[in-house]
XYZ file of C-alpha atoms in Angstrom:
240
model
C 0.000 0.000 0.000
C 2.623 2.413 0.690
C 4.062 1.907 -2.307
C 1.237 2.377 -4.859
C 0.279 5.484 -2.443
C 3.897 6.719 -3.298
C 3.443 5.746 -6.853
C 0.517 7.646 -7.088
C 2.038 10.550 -5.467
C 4.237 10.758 -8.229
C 2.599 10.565 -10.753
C -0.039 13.376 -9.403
C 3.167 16.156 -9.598
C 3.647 14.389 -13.426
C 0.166 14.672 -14.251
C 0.790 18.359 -13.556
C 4.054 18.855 -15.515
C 2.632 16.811 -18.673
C -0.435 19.516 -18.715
C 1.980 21.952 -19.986
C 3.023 19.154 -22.225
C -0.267 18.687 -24.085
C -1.156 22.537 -24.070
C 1.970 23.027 -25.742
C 0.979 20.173 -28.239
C -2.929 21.316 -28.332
C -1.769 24.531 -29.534
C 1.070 23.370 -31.852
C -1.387 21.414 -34.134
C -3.988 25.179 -33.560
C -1.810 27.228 -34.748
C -0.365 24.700 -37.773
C -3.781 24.515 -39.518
C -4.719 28.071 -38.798
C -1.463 29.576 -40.264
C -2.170 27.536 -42.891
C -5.998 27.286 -43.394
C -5.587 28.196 -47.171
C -3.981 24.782 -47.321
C -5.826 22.568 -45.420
C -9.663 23.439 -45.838
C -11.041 21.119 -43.616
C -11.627 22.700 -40.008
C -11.624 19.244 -38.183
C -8.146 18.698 -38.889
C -7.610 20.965 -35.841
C -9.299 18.392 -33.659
C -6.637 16.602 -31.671
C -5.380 20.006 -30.839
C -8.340 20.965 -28.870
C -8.778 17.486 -28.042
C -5.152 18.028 -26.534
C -6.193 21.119 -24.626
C -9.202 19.472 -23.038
C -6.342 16.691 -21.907
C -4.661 19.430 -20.188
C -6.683 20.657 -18.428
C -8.725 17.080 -16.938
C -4.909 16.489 -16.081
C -4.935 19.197 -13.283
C -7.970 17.637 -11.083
C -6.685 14.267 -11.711
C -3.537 15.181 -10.620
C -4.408 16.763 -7.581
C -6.458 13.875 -6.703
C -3.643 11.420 -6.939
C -1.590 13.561 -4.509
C -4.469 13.775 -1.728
C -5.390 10.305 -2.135
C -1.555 9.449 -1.592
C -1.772 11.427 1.728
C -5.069 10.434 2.966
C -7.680 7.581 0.924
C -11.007 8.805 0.611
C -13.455 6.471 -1.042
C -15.432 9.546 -2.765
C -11.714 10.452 -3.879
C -10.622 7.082 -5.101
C -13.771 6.434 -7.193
C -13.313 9.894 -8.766
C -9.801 9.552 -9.848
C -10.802 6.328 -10.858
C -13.289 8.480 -13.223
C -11.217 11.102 -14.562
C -8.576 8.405 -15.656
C -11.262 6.707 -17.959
C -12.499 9.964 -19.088
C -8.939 10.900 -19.796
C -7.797 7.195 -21.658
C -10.327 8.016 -24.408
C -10.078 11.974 -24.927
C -5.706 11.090 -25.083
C -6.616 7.240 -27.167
C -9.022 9.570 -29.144
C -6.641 12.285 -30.177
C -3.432 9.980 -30.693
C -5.490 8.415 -33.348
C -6.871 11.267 -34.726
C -3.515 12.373 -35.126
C -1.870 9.734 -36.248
C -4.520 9.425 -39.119
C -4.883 13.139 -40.008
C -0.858 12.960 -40.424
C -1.028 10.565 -43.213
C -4.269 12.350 -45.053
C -3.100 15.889 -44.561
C 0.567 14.871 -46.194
C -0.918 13.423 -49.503
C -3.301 16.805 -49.862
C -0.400 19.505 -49.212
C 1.809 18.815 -52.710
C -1.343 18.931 -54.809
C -2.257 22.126 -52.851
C 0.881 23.972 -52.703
C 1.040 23.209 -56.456
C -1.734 24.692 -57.552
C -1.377 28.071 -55.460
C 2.143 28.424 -57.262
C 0.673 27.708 -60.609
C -2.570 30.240 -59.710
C -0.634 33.254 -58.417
C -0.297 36.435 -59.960
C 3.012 38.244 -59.982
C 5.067 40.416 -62.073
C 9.227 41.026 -62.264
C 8.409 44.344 -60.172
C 9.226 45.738 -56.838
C 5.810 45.042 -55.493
C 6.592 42.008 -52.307
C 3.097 40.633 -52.815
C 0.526 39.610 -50.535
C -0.904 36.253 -51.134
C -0.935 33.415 -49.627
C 1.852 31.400 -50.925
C 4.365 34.753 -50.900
C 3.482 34.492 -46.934
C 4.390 30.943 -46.866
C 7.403 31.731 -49.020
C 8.598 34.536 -46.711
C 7.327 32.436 -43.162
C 9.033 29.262 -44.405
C 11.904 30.694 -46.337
C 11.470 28.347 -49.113
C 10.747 28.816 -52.973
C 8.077 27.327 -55.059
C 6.687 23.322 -54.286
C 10.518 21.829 -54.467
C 12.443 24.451 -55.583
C 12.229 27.840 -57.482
C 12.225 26.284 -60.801
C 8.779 25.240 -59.974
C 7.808 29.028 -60.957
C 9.592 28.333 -64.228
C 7.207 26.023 -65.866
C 4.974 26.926 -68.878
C 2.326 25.575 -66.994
C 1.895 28.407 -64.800
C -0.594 31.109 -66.004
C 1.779 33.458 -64.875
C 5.024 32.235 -66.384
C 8.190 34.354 -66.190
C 11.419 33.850 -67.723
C 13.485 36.300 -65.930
C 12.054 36.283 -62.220
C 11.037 34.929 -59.258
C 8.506 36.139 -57.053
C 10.256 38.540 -54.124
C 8.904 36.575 -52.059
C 11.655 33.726 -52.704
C 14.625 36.050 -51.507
C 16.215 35.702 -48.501
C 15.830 37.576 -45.587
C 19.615 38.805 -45.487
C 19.698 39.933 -48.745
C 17.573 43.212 -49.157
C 18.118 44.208 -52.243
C 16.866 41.113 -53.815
C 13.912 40.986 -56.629
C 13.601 37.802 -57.529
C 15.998 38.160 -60.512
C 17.301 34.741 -61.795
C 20.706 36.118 -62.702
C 21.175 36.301 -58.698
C 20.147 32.470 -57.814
C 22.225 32.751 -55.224
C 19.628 35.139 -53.251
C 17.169 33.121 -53.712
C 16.062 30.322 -51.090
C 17.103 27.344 -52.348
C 14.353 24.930 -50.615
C 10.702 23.918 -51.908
C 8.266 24.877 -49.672
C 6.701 21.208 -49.958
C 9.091 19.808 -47.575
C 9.050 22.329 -44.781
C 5.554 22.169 -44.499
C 5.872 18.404 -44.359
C 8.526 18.758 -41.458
C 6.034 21.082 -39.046
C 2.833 18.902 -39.887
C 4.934 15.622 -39.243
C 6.720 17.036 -35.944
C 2.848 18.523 -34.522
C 0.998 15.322 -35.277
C 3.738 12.749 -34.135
C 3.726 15.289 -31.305
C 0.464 14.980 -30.243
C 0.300 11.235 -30.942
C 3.363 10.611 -28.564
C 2.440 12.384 -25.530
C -0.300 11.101 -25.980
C 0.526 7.369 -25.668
C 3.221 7.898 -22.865
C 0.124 9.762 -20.911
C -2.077 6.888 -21.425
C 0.735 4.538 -20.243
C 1.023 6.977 -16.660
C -2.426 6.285 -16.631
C -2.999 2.958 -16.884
C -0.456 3.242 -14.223
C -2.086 5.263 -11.979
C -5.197 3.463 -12.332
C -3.556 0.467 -11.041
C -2.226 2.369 -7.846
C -5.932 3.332 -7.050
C -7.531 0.217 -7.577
C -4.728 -1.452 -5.488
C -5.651 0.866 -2.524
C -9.625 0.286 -3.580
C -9.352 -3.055 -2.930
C -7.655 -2.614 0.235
C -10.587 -0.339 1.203
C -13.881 -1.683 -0.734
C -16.891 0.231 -1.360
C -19.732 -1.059 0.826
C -22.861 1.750 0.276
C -21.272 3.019 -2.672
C -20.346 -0.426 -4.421
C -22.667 0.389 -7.273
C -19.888 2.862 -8.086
């Protein structure tokens, strides 16, 4: 008994750190598909973020609850916990599989969609930086085009240029840059395809992964409780 007690002890004051854990996480994945909402048009691919922040903040009860019930067992406590550790298994099961599925669906859509916003946008060999959307994922990402800037090369944009790049393409230290091919050097020299790739793969695998360890802790914990449950039974409240 003293032992799952001091188990459970623990792994109230982790329940507390990992909160911060899945906010972070929660808003990671947020912020990824709202940056990027031209991209990704579906507004349920945010889902295990919010998911993640309704993690966090079951985690702070629950983990309070492990810490008293280490100190002193209550049987309205135990039962409780007992509760919140179900209710937390599916909302962290839940969002690990969202996650892990929306990784894999989101991937296959972003080439196709970063293509055809290079292949739809409007620019001219000017001094005007531009405004759209993919000269804002140009400039956030500091990448060029899907794979590289010779993706703005091809006839099959309706906006083909021989001589330029959009400004959008230059990097940040050189100022003076406008997209002229004769400097290549200026220009970035990644696609954008495979940065976006990198930040969708780190938020979901994210997500998924603190996710699973959590549900481990709680299995865990869960274990601890009933331990001391059985070692003090329900007798009015055995319905429970």
């Amino acid at each position: 008994r003293s032992f799952a007690k001091s188990v459970l002890r623990f792994l109230g004051f982790i329940f507390w750190g990992t909160a911060a854990v899945q906010v972070f996480g929660g808003v990671l994945v947020i912020l990824m598909f709202k940056n990027y909402r031209y991209l990704f048009q579906e507004s349920y691919l945010s889902l295990p973020g919010w998911l993640a922040l309704v993690t966090a903040l079951t985690l702070l009860p629950t983990g309070l609850l492990a810490v008293s019930i280490s100190v002193k067992c209550s049987r309205n406590q135990q039962g409780t916990l007992m509760y919140l550790l179900v209710l937390l298994l599916c909302l962290e099961m839940s969002s690990a599989a969202l996650a892990f599925s929306y990784s894999a669906k989101t991937a296959s859509q972003l080439e196709s969609a970063m293509g055809y916003l290079v292949h739809q946008h409007n620019w001219t060999c000017s001094q005007d930086p531009g405004n759209s959307s993919v000269d804002v994922i140009q400039r956030k990402l500091q990448c060029c085009g899907v794979h590289n800037y010779t993706d703005w090369l091809k006839p099959s944009s309706s906006w083909h240029h021989a001589a330029c790049v959009p400004e959008s393409c230059c990097k940040e230290k050189h100022s003076h840059c406008r997209g002229d091919l004769g400097h290549v050097e200026q220009l970035s020299d990644k696609g954008c395809l495979k940065k976006l790739e990198d930040q969708l793969c780190f938020a979901m695998l994210y997500v998924f992964w603190s996710c699973t360890v959590l549900s481990i802790l709680e299995l865990l914990a869960a274990v601890s409780n009933g331990f001391l449950m059985r070692h003090q039974p329900f007798r009015e409240l055995r319905i429970l």
